[in-house]
Short mmCIF file of C-alpha atoms in Angstrom, two decimals:
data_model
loop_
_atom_site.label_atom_id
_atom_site.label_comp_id
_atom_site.label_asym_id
_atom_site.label_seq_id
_atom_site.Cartn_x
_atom_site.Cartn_y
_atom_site.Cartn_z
CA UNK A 1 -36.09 43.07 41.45
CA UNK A 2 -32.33 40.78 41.84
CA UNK A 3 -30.72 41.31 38.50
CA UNK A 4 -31.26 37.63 36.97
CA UNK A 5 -29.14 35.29 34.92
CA UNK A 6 -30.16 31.66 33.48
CA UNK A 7 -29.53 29.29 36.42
CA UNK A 8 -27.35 30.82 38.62
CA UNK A 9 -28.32 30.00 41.98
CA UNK A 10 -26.91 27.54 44.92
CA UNK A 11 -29.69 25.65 47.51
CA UNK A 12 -30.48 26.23 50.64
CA UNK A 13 -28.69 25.27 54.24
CA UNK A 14 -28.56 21.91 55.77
CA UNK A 15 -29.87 21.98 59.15
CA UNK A 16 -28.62 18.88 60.90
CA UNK A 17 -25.81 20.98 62.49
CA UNK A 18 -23.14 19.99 59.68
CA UNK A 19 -21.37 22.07 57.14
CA UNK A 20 -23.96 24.29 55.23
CA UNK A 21 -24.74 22.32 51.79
CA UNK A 22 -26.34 24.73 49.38
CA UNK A 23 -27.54 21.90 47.45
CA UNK A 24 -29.39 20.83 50.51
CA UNK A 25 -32.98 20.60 48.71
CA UNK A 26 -36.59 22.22 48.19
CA UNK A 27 -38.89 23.38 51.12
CA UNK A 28 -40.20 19.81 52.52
CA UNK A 29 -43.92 19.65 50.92
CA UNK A 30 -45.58 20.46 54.33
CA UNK A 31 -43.74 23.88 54.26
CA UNK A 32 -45.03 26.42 52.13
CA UNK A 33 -42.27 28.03 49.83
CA UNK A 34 -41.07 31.68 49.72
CA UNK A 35 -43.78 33.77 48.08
CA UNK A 36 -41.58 35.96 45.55
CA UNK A 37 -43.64 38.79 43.83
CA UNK A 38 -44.30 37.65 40.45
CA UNK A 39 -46.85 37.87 37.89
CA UNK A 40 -50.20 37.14 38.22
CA UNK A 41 -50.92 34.04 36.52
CA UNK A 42 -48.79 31.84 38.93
CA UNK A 43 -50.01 30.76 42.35
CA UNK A 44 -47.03 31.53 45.37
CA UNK A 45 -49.17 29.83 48.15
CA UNK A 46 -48.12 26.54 46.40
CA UNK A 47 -45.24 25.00 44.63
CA UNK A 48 -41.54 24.83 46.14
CA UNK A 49 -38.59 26.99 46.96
CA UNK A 50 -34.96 26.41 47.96
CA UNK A 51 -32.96 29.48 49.73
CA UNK A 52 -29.02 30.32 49.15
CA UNK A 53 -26.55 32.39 51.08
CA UNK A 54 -26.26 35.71 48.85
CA UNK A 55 -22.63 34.80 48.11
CA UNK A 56 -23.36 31.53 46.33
CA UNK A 57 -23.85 33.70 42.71
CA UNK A 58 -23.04 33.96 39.39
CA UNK A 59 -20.20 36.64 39.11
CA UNK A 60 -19.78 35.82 35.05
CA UNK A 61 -22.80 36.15 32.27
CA UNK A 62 -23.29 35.04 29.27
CA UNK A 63 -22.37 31.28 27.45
CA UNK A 64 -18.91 31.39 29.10
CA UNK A 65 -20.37 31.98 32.92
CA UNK A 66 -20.32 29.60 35.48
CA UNK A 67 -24.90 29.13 36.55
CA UNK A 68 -25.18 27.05 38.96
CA UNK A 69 -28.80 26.29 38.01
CA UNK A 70 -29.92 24.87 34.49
CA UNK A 71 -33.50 23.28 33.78
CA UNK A 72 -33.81 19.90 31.75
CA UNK A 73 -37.06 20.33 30.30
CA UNK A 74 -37.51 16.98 28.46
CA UNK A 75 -37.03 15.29 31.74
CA UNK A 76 -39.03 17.31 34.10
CA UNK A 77 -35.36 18.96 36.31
CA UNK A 78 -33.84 21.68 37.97
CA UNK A 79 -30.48 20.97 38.10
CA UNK A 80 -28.43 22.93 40.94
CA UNK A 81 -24.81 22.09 41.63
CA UNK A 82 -23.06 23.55 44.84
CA UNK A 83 -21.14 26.71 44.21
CA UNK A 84 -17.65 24.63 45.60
CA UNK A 85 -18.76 21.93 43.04
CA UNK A 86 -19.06 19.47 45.71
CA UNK A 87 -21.97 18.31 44.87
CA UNK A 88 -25.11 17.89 42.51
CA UNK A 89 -28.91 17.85 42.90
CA UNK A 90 -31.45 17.36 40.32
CA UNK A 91 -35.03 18.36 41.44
CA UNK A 92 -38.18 17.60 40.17
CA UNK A 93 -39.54 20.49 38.45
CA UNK A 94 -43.43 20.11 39.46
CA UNK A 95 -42.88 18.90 42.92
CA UNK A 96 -39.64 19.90 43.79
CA UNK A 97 -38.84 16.12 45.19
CA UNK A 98 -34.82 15.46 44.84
CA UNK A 99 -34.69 12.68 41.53
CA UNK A 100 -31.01 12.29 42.08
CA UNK A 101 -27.79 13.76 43.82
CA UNK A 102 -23.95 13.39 42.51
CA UNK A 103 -20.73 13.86 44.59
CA UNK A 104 -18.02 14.44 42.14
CA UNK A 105 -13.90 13.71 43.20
CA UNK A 106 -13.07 16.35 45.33
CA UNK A 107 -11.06 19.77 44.44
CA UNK A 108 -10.51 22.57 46.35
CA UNK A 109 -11.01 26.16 45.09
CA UNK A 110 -13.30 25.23 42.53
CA UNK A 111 -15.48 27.13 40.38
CA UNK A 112 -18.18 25.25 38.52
CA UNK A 113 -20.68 25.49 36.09
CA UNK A 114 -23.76 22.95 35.61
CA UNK A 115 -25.18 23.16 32.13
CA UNK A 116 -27.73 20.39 30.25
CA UNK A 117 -26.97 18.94 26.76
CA UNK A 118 -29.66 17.51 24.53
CA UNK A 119 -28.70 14.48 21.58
CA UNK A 120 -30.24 11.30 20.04
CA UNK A 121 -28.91 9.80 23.44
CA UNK A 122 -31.45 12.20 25.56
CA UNK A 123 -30.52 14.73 28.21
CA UNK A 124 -27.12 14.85 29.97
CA UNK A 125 -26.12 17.24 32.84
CA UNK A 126 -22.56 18.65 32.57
CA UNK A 127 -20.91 19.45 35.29
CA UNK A 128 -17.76 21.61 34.84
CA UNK A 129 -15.35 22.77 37.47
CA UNK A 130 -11.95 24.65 37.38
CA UNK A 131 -10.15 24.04 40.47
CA UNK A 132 -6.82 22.12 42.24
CA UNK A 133 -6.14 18.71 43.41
CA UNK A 134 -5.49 17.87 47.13
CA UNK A 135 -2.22 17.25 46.71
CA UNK A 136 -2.53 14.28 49.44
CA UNK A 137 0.20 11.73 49.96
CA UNK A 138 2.79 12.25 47.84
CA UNK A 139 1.07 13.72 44.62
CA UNK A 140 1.36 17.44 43.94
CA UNK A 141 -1.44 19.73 44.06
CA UNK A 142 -2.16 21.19 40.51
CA UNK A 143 -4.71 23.33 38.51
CA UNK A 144 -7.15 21.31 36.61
CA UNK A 145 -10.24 21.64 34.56
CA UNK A 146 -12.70 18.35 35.50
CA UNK A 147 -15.59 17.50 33.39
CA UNK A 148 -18.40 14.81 34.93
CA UNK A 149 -21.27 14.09 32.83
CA UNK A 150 -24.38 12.87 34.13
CA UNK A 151 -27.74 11.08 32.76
CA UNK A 152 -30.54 13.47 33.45
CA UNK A 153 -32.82 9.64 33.88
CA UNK A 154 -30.02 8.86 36.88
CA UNK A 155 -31.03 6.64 39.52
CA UNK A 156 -31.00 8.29 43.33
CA UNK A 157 -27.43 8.25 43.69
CA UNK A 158 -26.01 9.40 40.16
CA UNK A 159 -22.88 8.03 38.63
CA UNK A 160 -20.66 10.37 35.82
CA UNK A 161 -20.60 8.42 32.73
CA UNK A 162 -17.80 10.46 31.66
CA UNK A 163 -15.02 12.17 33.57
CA UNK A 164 -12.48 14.35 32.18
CA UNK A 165 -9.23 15.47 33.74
CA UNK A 166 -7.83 18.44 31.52
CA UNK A 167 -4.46 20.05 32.83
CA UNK A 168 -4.82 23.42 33.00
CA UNK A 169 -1.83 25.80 32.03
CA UNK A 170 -1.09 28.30 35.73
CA UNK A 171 -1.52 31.10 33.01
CA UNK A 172 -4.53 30.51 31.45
CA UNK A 173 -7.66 31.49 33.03
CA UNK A 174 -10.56 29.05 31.27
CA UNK A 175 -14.42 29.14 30.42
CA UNK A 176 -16.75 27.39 29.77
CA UNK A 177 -18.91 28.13 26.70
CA UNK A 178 -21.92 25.87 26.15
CA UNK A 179 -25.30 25.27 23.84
CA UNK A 180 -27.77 22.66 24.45
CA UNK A 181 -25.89 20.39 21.87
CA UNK A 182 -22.22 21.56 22.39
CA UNK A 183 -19.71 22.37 25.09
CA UNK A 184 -15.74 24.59 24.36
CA UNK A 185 -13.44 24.63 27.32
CA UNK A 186 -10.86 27.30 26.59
CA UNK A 187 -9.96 31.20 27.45
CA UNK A 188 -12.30 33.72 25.86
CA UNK A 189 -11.56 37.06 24.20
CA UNK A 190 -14.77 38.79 23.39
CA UNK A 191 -16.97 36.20 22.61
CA UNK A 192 -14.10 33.56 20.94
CA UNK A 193 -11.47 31.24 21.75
CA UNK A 194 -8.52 30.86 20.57
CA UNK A 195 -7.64 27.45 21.04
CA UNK A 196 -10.36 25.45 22.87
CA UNK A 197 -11.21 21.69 23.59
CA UNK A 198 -14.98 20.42 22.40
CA UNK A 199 -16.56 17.72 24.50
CA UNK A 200 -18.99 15.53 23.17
CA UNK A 201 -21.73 14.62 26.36
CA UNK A 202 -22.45 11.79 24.56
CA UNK A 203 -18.98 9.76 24.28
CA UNK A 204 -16.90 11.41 26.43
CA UNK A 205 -14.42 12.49 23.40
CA UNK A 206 -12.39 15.41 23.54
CA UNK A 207 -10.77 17.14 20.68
CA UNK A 208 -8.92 20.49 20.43
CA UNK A 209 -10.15 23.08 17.83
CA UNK A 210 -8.41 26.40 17.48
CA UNK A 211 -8.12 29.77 15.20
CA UNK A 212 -7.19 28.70 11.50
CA UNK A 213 -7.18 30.24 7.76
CA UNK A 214 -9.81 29.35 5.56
CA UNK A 215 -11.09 31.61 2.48
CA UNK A 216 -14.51 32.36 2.17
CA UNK A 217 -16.95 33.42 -0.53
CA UNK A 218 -18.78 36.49 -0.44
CA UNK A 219 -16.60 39.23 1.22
CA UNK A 220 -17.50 42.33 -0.35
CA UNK A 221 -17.06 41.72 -3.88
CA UNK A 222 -15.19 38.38 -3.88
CA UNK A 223 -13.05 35.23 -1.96
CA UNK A 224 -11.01 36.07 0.54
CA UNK A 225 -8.61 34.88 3.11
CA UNK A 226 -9.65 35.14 7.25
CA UNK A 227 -8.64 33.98 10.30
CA UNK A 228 -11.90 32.01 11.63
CA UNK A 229 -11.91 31.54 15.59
CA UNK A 230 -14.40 29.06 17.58
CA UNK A 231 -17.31 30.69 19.36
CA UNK A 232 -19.28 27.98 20.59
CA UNK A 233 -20.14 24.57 19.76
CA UNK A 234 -23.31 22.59 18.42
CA UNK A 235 -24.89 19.49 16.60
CA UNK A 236 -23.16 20.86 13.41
CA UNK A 237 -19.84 21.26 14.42
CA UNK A 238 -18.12 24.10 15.87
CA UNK A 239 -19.23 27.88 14.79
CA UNK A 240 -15.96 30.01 14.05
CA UNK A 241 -16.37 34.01 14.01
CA UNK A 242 -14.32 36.06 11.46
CA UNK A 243 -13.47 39.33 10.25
CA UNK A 244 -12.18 40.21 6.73
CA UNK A 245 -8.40 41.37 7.42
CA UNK A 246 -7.57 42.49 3.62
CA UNK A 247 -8.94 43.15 0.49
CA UNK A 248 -11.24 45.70 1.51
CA UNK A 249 -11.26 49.88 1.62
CA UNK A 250 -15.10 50.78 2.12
CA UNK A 251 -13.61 55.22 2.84
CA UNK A 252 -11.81 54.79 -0.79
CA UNK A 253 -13.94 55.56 -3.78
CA UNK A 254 -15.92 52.59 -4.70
CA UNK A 255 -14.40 50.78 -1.61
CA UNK A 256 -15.57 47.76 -0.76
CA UNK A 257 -16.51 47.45 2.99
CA UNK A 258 -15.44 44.73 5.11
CA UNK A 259 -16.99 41.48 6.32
CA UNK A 260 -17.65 40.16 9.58
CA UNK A 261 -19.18 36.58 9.32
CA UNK A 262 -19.39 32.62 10.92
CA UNK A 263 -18.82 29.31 9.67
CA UNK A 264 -21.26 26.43 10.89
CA UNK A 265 -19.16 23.50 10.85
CA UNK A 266 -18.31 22.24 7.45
CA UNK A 267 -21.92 22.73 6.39
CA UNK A 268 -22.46 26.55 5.32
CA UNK A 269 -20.81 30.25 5.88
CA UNK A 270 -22.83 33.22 6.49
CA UNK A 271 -21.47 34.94 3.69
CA UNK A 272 -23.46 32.42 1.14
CA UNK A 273 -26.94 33.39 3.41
CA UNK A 274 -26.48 37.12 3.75
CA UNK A 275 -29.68 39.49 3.66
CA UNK A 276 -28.81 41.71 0.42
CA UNK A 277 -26.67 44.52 1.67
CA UNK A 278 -25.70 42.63 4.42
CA UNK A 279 -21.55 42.58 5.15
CA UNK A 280 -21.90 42.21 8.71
CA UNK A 281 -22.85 38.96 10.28
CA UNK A 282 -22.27 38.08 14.62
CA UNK A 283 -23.65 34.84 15.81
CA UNK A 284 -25.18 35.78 19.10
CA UNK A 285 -26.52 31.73 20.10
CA UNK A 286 -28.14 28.97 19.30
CA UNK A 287 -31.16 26.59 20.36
CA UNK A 288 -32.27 23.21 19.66
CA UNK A 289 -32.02 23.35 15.41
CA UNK A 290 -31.35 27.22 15.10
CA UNK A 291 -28.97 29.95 15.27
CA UNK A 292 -29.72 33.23 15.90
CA UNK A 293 -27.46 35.91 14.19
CA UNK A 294 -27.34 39.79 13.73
CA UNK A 295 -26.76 41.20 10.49
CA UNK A 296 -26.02 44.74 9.03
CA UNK A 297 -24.44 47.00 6.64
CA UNK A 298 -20.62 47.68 7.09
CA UNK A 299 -19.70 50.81 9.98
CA UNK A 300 -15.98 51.24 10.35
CA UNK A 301 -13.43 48.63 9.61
CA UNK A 302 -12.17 49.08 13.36
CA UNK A 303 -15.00 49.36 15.73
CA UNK A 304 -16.93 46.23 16.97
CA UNK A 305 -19.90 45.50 15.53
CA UNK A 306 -23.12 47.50 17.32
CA UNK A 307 -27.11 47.49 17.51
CA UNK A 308 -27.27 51.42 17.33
CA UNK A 309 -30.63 53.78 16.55
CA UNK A 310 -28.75 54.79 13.39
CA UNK A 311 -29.22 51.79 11.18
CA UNK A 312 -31.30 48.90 11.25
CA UNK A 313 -29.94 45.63 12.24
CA UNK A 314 -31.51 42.36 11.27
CA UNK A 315 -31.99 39.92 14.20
CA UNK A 316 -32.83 36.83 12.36
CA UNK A 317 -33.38 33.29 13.23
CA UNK A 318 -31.68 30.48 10.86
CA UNK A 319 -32.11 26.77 10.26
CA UNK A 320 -28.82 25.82 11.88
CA UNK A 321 -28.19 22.85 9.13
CA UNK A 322 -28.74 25.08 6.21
CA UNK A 323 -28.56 28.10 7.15
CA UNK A 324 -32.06 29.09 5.71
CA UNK A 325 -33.67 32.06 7.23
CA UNK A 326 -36.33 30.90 9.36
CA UNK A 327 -37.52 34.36 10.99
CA UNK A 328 -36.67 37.59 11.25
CA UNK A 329 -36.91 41.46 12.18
CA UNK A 330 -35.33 44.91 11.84
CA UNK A 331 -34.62 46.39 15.12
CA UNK A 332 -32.90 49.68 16.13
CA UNK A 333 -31.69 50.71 19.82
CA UNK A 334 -30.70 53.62 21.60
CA UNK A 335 -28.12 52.27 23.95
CA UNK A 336 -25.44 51.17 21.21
CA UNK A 337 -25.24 47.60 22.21
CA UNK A 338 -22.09 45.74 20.79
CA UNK A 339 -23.07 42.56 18.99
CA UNK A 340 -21.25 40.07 20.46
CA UNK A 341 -20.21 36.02 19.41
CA UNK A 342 -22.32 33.93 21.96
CA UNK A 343 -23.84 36.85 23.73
CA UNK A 344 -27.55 36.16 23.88
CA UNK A 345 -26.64 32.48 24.14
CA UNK A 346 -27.75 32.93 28.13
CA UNK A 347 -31.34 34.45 27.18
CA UNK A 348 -32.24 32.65 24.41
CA UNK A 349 -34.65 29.67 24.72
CA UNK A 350 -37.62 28.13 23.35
CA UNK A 351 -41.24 28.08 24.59
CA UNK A 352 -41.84 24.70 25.00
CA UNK A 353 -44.17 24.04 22.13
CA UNK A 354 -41.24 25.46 20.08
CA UNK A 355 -43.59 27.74 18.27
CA UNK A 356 -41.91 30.77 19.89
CA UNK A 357 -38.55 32.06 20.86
CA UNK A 358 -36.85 34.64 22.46
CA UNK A 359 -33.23 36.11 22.02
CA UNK A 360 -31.85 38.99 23.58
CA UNK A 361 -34.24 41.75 23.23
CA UNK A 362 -36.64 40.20 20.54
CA UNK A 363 -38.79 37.42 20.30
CA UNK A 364 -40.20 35.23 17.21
CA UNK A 365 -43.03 33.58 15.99
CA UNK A 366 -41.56 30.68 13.98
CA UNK A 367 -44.67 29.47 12.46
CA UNK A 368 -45.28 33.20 10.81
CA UNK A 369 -41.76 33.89 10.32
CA UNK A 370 -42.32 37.58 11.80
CA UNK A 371 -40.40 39.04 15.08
CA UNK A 372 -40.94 42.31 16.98
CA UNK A 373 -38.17 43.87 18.73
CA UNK A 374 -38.16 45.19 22.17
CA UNK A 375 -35.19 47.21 22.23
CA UNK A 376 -35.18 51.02 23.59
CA UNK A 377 -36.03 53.98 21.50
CA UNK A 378 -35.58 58.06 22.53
CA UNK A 379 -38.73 57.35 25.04
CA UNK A 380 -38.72 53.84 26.02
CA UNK A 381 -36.18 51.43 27.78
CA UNK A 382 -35.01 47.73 26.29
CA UNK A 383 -36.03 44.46 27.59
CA UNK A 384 -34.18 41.29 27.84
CA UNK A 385 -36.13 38.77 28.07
CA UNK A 386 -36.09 35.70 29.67
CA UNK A 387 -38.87 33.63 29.32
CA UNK A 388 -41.66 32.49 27.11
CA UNK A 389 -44.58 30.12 27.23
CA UNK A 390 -46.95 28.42 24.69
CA UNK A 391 -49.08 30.97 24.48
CA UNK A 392 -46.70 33.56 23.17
CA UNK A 393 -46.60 35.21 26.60
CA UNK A 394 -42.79 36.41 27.28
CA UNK A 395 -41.23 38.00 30.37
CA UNK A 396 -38.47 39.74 30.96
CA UNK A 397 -35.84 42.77 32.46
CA UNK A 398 -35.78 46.18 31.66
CA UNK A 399 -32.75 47.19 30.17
CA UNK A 400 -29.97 49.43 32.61
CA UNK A 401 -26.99 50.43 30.82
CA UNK A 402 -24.33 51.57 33.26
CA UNK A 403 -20.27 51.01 33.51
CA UNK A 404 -20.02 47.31 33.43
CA UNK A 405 -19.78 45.06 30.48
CA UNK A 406 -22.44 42.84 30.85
CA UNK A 407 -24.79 46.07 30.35
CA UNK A 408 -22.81 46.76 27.36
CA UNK A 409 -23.69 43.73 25.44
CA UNK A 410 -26.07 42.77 23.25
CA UNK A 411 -28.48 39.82 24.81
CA UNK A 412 -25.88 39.39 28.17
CA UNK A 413 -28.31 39.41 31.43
CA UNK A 414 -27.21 40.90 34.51
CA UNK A 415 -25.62 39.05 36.95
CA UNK A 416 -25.23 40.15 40.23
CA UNK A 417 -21.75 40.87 41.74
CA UNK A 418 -20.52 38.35 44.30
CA UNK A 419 -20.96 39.30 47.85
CA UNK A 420 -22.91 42.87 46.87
CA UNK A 421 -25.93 44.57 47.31
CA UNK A 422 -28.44 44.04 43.99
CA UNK A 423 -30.35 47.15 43.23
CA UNK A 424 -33.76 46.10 41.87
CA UNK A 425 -34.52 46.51 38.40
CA UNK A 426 -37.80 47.03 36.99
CA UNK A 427 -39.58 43.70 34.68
CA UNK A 428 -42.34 43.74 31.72
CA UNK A 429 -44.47 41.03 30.28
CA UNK A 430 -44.53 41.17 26.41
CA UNK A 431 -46.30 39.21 23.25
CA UNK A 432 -44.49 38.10 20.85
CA UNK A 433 -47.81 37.71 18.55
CA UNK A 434 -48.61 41.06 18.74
CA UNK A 435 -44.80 43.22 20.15
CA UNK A 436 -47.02 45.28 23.10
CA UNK A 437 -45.47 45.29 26.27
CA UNK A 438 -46.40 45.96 29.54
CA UNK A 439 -44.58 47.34 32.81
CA UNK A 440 -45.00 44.57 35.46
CA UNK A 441 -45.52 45.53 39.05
CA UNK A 442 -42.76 47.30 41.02
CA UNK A 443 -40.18 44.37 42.00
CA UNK A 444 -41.65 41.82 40.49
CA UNK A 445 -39.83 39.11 39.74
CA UNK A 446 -39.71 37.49 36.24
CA UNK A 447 -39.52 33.47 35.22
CA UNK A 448 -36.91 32.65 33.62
CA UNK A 449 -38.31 29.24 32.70
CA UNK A 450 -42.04 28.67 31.80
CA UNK A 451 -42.85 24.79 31.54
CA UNK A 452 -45.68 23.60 29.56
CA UNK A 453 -48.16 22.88 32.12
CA UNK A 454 -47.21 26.33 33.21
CA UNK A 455 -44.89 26.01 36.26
CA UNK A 456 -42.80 29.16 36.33
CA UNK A 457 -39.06 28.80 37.47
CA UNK A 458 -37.96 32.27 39.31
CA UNK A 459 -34.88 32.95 41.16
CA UNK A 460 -33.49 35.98 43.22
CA UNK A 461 -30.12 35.91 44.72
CA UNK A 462 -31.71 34.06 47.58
CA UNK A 463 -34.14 31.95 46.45
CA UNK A 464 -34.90 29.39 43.28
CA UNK A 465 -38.80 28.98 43.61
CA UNK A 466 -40.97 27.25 40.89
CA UNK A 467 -44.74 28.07 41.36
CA UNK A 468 -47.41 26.72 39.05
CA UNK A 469 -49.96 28.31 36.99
CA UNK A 470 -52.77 30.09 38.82
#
């Protein structure tokens, strides 16, 4: 199977003899699309496809990649943006009819990102590109960052109610890291920014937010002092990562171990929340009104935090206003994943009944509060999942650790490397009722979007199909 990310996929060719638009549309409704190998349960003779040159891909994972597909599932879209950010498509998700198209202000060497934010004012596509100006006439052509956002309801020919024009320094290489309520525009070191500018869909507003000192309750035995940087951003204001710098010694006798933790706005601190024992807090994402976070006991005071088969680590699931533990489970792995800020952000997602969800390698049952893991053990391999439906029905990737980072990562998908071959990878279909799991069929491909009438959204390196239920 293509090694998968969440929407990273450009359209298929325009044959009137023009330039190639990967945007170009779904297989006209007289055609039958490209019959992927997927589960059973969805029907390939019907639905709609769109087909992509292999070098229109993702080449970055996680919340700070660039997908070039995102779904807007209160309003019925796939949303596909041209990899040169020259232009936008939103398809309909059950018949693959285009709903609207945008042409943004040109820029040349661009690199763009399409993502969908969800407030009180309903669903608006972001379209973010990093690229330069013309430099026609007798203006200059410079670096710039542009942000157009769009109404997902658009009429045929969509408008930006918002455009942003941020400068962009010649030495700083930005990304952008985005929820479903919150976008960050800024460089990223492992997960956090430094100095980054927030976006609000909504309004249009920009303001700058950056690393700053703030004490905290709770670290080891007491206050103390930490430098708190921005991770991502959400309904509840930005959520900064820290690490105790002082005031701890956990190799002296009756040391006290350091503290990892997050902030969530101005509203609560993971330190005030922690599962008893717990010094060691990494927000991996966060969904609609939750935040998903890994907690465990204290290691070293210099390695990164990891998901290791030594100690259990407790993937939970909290009420991102209060911080309230909603769900939660104890997993192990055998892999030694490093825990990450913003990490799972890319494969974490809601069924759409928002009963379940699934994060990284575990899934959760909100209305029993329990979670199974499906990390790997000394016989079995991991899988990150992708999917899940009403039923409690998830999908997902087996887990391949090699030399690149994105293996190395806690909840990161694969993403296949621009302009190479993708080995295939094997897929499983899991419950997250019961935590069985079950090899799919060799090369099957996996959905990484499950609608509630039970269209399936699946995408290889070539082709974005969306087949419905069987």
């Amino acid at each position: 199977m293509a090694a998968l990310a969440l929407g990273a996929l450009a359209g298929c060719s325009d044959t009137s003899g023009g330039k190639a638009d990967p945007t170009a549309g779904a297989t006209r409704k007289a055609a039958a699309p490209v019959r992927l190998p997927v589960p059973d349960g969805f029907d390939t003779g019907t639905g709609w496809s769109t087909s992509a040159s292999p070098e229109a891909t993702d080449v970055e994972s996680g919340s700070s990649g660039f997908p070039l597909v995102a779904v807007a599932p209160k309003s019925g879209l796939v949303v596909q943006a041209a990899a040169d950010g020259s232009r936008v498509r939103a398809f309909s998700l059950a018949s693959g009819k285009t709903v609207w198209a945008f042409t943004p202000r040109a820029l040349t060497s661009a690199r763009t990102g399409v993502f969908v934010q969800e407030g009180k004012a309903g669903e608006k596509v972001v379209l973010a590109r990093q690229g330069k100006t013309s430099g026609s006439g007798l203006s200059t052509s410079r670096r710039t960052t542009t942000i157009d956002v769009i109404a997902a309801d658009s009429a045929s020919k969509a408008t930006a109610d918002h455009h942003l024009d941020l400068t962009a320094p010649d030495d700083t290489a930005s990304s952008f890291t985005a929820t479903d309520s919150g976008f960050l525009v800024g460089p990223v070191t492992d997960g956090v920014h430094e100095k980054a500018v927030t976006i609000d869909a909504v309004t249009g507003a920009q303001r700058t937010v950056q690393k700053k000192t703030m004490t905290v309750s709770g670290c080891g035995s007491g206050s103390c002092a930490i430098q708190a940087s921005p991770a991502f951003a959400t309904s509840q204001g930005v959520v900064s990562a820290f690490q105790q710098q002082d005031g701890c010694d956990q190799w002296a006798e009756g040391g006290t171990p350091c503290t990892y933790g997050f902030r969530v706005g101005d509203a609560w601190t993971s330190t005030s929340v922690a599962p008893s024992g717990m010094h060691v807090s990494i927000p991996l994402a966060v969904t609609g009104q939750y935040l998903v976070a890994a907690w465990h006991t204290s290691d070293t005071q210099t390695d990164p935090p990891a998901l290791t088969d030594m100690d259990k680590t407790i993937l939970a699931v909290h009420d991102l206003a209060t911080g309230k533990i909603k769900a939660r489970v104890s997993c192990t792995s055998a892999d030694a994943l490093t825990l990450q800020p913003g990490a799972a952000q890319s494969s974490t997602r809601f069924s759409p009944n928002g009963d379940f969800l699934v994060s990284g390698q575990a899934g959760f049952d909100l209305a029993t509060g329990r979670g199974h893991c499906f990390t790997s053990t000394a016989s079995t391999k991991g899988i990150d999942l992708t999917a899940v439906a009403d039923d409690g029905t998830a999908y997902g990737i087996v887990h391949v650790v090699d030399d690149t980072e994105a293996t190395s990562l806690y909840g990161r998908l694969p993403i296949a490397q621009d302009g190479t071959d993708t080995p295939e990878r094997d897929s499983a279909r899991v419950s997250v009722r019961s935590g069985t799991a079950k090899a799919l069929a060799a090369a099957s491909e996996v959905p990484l979007y499950v609608a509630a009438d039970g269209h399936g959204l699946f995408r290889t390196r070539d082709v974005v199909a969306v087949y419905p239920a069987s």
